[in-house]
PDB file of C-alpha atoms in Angstrom:
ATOM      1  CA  UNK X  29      30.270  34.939  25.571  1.00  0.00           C
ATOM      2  CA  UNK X  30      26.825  33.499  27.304  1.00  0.00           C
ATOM      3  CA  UNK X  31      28.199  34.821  30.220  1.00  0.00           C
ATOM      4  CA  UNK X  32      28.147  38.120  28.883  1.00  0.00           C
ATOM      5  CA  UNK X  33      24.791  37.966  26.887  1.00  0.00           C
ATOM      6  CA  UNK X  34      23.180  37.001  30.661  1.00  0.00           C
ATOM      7  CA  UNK X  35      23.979  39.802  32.482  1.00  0.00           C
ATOM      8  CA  UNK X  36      23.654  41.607  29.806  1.00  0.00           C
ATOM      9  CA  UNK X  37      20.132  41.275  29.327  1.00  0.00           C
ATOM     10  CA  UNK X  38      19.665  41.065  33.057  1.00  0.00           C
ATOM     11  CA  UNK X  39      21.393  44.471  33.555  1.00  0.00           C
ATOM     12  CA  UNK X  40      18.932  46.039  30.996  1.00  0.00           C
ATOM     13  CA  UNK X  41      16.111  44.663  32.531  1.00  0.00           C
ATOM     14  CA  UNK X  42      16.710  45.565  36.433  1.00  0.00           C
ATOM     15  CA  UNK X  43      18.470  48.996  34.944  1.00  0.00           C
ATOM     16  CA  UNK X  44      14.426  49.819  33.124  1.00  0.00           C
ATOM     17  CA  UNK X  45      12.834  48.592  36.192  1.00  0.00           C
ATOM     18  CA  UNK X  46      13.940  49.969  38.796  1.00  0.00           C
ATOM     19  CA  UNK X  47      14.519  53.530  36.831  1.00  0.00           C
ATOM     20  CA  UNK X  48      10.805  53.172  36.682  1.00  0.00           C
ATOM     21  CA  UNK X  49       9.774  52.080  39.985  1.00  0.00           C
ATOM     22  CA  UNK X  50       8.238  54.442  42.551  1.00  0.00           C
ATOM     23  CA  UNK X  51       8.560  52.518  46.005  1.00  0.00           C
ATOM     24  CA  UNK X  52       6.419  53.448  48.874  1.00  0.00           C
ATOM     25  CA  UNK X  53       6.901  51.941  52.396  1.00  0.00           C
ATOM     26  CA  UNK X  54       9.139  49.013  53.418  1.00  0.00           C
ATOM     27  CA  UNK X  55       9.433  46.445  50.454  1.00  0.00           C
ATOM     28  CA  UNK X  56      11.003  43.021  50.732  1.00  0.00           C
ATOM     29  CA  UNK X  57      11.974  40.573  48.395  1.00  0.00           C
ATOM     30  CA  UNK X  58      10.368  37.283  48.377  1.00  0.00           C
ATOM     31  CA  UNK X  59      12.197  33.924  47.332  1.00  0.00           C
ATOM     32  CA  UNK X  60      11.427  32.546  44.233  1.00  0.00           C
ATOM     33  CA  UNK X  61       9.444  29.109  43.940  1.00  0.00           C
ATOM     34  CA  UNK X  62      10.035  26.066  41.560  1.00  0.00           C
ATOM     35  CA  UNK X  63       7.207  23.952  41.810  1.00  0.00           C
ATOM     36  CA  UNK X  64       6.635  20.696  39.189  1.00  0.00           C
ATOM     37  CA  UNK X  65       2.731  21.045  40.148  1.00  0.00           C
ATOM     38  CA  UNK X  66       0.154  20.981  37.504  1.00  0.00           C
ATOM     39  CA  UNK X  67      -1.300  24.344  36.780  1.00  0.00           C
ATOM     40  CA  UNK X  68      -4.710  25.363  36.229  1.00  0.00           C
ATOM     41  CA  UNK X  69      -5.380  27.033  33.044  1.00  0.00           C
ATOM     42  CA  UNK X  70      -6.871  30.244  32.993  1.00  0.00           C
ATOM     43  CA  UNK X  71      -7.745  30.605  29.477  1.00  0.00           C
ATOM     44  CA  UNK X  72      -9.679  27.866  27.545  1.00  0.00           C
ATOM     45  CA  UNK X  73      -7.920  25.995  25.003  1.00  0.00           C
ATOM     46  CA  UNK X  74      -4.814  27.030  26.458  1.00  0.00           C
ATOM     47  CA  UNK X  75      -2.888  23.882  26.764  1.00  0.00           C
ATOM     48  CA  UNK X  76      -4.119  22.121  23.948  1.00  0.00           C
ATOM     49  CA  UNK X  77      -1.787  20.900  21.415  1.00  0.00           C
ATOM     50  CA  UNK X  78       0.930  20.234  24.301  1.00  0.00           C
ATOM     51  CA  UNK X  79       0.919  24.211  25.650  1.00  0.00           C
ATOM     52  CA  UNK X  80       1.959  24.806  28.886  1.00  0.00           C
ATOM     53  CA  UNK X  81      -1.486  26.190  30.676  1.00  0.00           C
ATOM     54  CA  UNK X  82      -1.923  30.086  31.010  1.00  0.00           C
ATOM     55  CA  UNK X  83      -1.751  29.641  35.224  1.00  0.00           C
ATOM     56  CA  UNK X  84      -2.880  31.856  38.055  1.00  0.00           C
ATOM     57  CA  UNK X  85      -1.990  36.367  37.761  1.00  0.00           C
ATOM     58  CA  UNK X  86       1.646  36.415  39.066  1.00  0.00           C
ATOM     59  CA  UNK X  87       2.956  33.278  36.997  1.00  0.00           C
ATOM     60  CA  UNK X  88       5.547  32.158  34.782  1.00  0.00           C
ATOM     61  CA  UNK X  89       5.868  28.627  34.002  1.00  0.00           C
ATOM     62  CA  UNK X  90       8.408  26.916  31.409  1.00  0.00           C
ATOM     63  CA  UNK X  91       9.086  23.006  30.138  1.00  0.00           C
ATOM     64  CA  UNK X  92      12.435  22.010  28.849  1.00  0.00           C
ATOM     65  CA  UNK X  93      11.779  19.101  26.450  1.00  0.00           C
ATOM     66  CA  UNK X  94       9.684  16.571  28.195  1.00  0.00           C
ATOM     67  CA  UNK X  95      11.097  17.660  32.021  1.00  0.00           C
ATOM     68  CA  UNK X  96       8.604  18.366  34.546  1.00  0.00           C
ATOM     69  CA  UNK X  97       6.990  21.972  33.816  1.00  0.00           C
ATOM     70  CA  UNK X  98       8.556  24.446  36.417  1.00  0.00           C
ATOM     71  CA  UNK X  99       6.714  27.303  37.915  1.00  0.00           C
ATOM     72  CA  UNK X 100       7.825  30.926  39.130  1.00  0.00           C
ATOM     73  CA  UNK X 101       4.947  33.034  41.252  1.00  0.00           C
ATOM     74  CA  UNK X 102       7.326  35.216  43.358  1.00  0.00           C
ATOM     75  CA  UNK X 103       9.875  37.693  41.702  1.00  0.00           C
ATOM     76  CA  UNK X 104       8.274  38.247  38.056  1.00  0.00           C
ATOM     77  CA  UNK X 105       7.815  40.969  36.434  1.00  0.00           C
ATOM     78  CA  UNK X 106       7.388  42.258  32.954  1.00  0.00           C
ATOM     79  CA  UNK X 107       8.492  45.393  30.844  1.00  0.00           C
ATOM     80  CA  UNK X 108       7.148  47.245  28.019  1.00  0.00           C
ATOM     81  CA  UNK X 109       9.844  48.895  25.634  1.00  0.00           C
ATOM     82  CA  UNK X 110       7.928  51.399  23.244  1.00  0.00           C
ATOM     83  CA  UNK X 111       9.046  52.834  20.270  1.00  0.00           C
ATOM     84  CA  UNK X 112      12.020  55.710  20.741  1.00  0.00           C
ATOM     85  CA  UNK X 113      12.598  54.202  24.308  1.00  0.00           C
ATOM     86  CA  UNK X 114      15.627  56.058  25.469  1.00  0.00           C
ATOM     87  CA  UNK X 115      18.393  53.269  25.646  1.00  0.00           C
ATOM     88  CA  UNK X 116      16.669  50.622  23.650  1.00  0.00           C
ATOM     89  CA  UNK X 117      15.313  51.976  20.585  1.00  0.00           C
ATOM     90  CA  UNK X 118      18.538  50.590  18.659  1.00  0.00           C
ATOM     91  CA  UNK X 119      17.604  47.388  19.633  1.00  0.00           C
ATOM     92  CA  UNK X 120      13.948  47.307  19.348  1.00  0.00           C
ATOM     93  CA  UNK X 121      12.780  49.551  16.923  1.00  0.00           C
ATOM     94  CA  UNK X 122       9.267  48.680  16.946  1.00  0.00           C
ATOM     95  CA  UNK X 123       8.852  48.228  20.703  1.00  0.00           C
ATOM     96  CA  UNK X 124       9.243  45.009  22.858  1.00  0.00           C
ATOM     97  CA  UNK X 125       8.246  43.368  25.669  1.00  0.00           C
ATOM     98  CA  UNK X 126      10.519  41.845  28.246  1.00  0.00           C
ATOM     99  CA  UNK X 127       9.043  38.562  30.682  1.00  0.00           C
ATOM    100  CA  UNK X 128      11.325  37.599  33.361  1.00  0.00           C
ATOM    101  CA  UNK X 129      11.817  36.165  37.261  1.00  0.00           C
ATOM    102  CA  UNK X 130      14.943  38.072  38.957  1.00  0.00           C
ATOM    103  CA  UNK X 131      15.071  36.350  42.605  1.00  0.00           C
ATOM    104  CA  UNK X 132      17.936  39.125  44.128  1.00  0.00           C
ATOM    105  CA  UNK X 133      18.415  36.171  46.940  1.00  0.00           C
ATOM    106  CA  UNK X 134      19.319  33.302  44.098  1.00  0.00           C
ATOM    107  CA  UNK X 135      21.418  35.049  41.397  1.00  0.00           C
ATOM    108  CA  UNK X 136      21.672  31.581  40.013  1.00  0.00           C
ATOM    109  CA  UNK X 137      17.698  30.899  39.445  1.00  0.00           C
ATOM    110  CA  UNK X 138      16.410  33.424  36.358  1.00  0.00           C
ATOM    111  CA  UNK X 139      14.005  33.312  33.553  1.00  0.00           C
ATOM    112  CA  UNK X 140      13.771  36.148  30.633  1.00  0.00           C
ATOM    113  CA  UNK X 141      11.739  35.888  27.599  1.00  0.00           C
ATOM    114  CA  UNK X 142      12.174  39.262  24.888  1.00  0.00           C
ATOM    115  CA  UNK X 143       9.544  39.415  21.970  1.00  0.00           C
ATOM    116  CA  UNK X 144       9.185  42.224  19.606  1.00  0.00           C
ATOM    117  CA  UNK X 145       5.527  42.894  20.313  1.00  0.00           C
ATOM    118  CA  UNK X 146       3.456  45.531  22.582  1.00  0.00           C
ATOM    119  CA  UNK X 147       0.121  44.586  21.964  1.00  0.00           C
ATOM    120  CA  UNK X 148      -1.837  41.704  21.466  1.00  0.00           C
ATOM    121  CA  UNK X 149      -0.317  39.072  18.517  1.00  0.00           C
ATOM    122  CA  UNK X 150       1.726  36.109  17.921  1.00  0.00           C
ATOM    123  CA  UNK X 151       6.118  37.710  17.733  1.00  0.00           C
ATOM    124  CA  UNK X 152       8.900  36.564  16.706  1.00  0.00           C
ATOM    125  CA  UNK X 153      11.022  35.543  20.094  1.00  0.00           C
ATOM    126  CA  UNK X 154      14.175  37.659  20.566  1.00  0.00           C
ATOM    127  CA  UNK X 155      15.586  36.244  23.301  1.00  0.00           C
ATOM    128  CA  UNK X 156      15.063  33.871  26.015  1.00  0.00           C
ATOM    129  CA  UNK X 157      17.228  32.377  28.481  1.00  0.00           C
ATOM    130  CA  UNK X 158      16.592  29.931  31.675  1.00  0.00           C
ATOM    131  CA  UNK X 159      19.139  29.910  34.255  1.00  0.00           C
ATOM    132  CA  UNK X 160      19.318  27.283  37.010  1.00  0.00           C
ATOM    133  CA  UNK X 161      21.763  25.350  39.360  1.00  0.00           C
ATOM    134  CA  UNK X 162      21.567  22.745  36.971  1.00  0.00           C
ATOM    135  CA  UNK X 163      20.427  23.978  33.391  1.00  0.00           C
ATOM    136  CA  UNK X 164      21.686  27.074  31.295  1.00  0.00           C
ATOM    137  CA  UNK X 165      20.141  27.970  28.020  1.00  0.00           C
ATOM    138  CA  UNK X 166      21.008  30.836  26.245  1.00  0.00           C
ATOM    139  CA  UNK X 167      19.693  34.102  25.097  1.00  0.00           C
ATOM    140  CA  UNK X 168      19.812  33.023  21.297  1.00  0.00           C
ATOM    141  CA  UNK X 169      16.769  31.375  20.382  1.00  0.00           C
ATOM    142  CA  UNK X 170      14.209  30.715  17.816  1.00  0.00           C
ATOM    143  CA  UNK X 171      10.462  30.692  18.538  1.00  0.00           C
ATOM    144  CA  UNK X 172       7.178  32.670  18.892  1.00  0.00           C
ATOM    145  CA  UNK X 173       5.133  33.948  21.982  1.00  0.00           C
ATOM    146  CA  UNK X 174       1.434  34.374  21.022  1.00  0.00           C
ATOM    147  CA  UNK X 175       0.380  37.516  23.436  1.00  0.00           C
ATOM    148  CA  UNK X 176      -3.516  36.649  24.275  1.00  0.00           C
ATOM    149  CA  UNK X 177      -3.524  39.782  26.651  1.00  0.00           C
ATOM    150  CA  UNK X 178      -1.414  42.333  26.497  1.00  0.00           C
ATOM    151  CA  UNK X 179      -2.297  46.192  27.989  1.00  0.00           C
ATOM    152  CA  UNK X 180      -0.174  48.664  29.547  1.00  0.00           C
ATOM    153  CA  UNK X 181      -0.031  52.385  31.003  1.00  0.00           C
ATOM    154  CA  UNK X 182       3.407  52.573  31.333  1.00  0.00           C
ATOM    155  CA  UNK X 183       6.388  50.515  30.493  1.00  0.00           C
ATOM    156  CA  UNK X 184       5.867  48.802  34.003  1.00  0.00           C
ATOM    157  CA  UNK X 185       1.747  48.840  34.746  1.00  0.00           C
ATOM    158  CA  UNK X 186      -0.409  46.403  32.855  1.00  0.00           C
ATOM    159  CA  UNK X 187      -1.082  43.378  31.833  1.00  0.00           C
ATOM    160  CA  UNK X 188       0.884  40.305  29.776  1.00  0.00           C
ATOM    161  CA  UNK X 189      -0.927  36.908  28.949  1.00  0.00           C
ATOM    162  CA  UNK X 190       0.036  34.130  27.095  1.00  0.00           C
ATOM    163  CA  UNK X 191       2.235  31.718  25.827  1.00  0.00           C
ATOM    164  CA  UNK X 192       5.386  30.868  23.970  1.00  0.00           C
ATOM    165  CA  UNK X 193       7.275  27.836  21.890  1.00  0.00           C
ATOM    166  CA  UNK X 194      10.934  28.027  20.643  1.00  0.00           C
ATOM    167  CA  UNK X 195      14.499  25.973  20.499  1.00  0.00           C
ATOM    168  CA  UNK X 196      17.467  27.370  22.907  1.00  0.00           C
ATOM    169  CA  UNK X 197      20.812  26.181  22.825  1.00  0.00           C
ATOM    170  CA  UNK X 198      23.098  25.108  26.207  1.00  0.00           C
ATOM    171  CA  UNK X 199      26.425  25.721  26.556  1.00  0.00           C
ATOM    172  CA  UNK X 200      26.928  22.334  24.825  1.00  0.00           C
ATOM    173  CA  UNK X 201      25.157  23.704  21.369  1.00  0.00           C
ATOM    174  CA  UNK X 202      22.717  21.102  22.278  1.00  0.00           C
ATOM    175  CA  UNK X 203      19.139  22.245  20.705  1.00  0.00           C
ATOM    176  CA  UNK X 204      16.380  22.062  23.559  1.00  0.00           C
ATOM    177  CA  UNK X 205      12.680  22.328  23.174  1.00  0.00           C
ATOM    178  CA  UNK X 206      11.103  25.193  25.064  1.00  0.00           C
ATOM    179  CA  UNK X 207       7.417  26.072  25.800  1.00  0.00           C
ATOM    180  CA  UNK X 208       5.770  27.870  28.874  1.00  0.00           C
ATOM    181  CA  UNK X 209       3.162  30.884  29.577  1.00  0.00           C
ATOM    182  CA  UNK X 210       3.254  33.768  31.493  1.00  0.00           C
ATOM    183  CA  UNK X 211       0.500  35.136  33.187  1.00  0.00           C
ATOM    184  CA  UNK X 212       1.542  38.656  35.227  1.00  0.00           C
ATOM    185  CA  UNK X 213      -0.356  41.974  36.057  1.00  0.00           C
ATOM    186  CA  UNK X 214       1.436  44.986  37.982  1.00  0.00           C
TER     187      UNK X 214
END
């Protein structure tokens, strides 16, 4: 049934993007990058209180309980579900905003993060999951994403900021500690 939630939410999210994409001249992927580095915040105070730091435009980074925080800066990109979206209105009413790292060369390597917000706030999570050779958390989770920037044109041109805490279950039921931040402009 995780299985099924993954692609799921991975279908929806490529399925919005590239619907909404206008490509112009040759455009190849790039291969996604873990890297246990420590960032450099971007947004003062940000990283108090045990917060993963806000890090550089183009950046998602995420720590599973006390692991080593991992960083994506290749293959991220974020959507913007408004109200009476075509498609998604059933499930998000009020509008949403979908985080995520899609690396079409390592199907096995993904991050998404759903919260129920489109402008600046602290929201209720409504979904994360972190896929890896090695760790596999699921969609169902509890949490909140504080959005200190968050401006868009469209559902794919703007800007998301911030940074999120929550619990996510792994295919054991095992309860895992979550936080990251997300720094991405397109």
């Amino acid at each position: 049934m995780q299985k099924i939630y993954y692609n799921l939410f991975t279908g929806l999210f490529l399925i919005v993007t590239i619907s909404s994409c206008k490509l112009s001249g040759d455009v190849m992927p790039t291969k996604s990058k873990d890297t246990t580095a420590a960032l450099t915040g971007t947004d003062p105070g940000t990283g108090s209180n045990g917060e993963v730091p806000i890090g550089a435009v183009g950046t998602i980074s995420y720590q599973v309980d006390s692991s080593a925080v991992v960083t994506y800066n290749s293959n991220t990109a974020f959507v913007v579900f408004l109200p009476g979206d075509p498609g998604v209105s059933l499930l998000y009413p009020n509008g949403a905003t979908q985080i995520a790292m899609l690396n079409p060369n390592d199907l096995n390597t993904s991050f998404t993060l759903i919260f129920t917000g489109i402008t600046p706030g602290t929201y209720d999570i409504f979904a994360a999951s972190i896929n890896t050779p090695t760790l596999q958390l699921t969609a169902q989770a509890t949490g909140t994403v504080k959005a200190t920037i968050l401006t868009h044109s469209s559902n794919t041109k703007g800007t998301v900021q911030g940074t999120f805490s929550g619990d996510e279950l792994d295919g054991s039921f095992n309860t895992h500690h979550v936080k990251g931040s997300f720094n991405l402009k397109q």
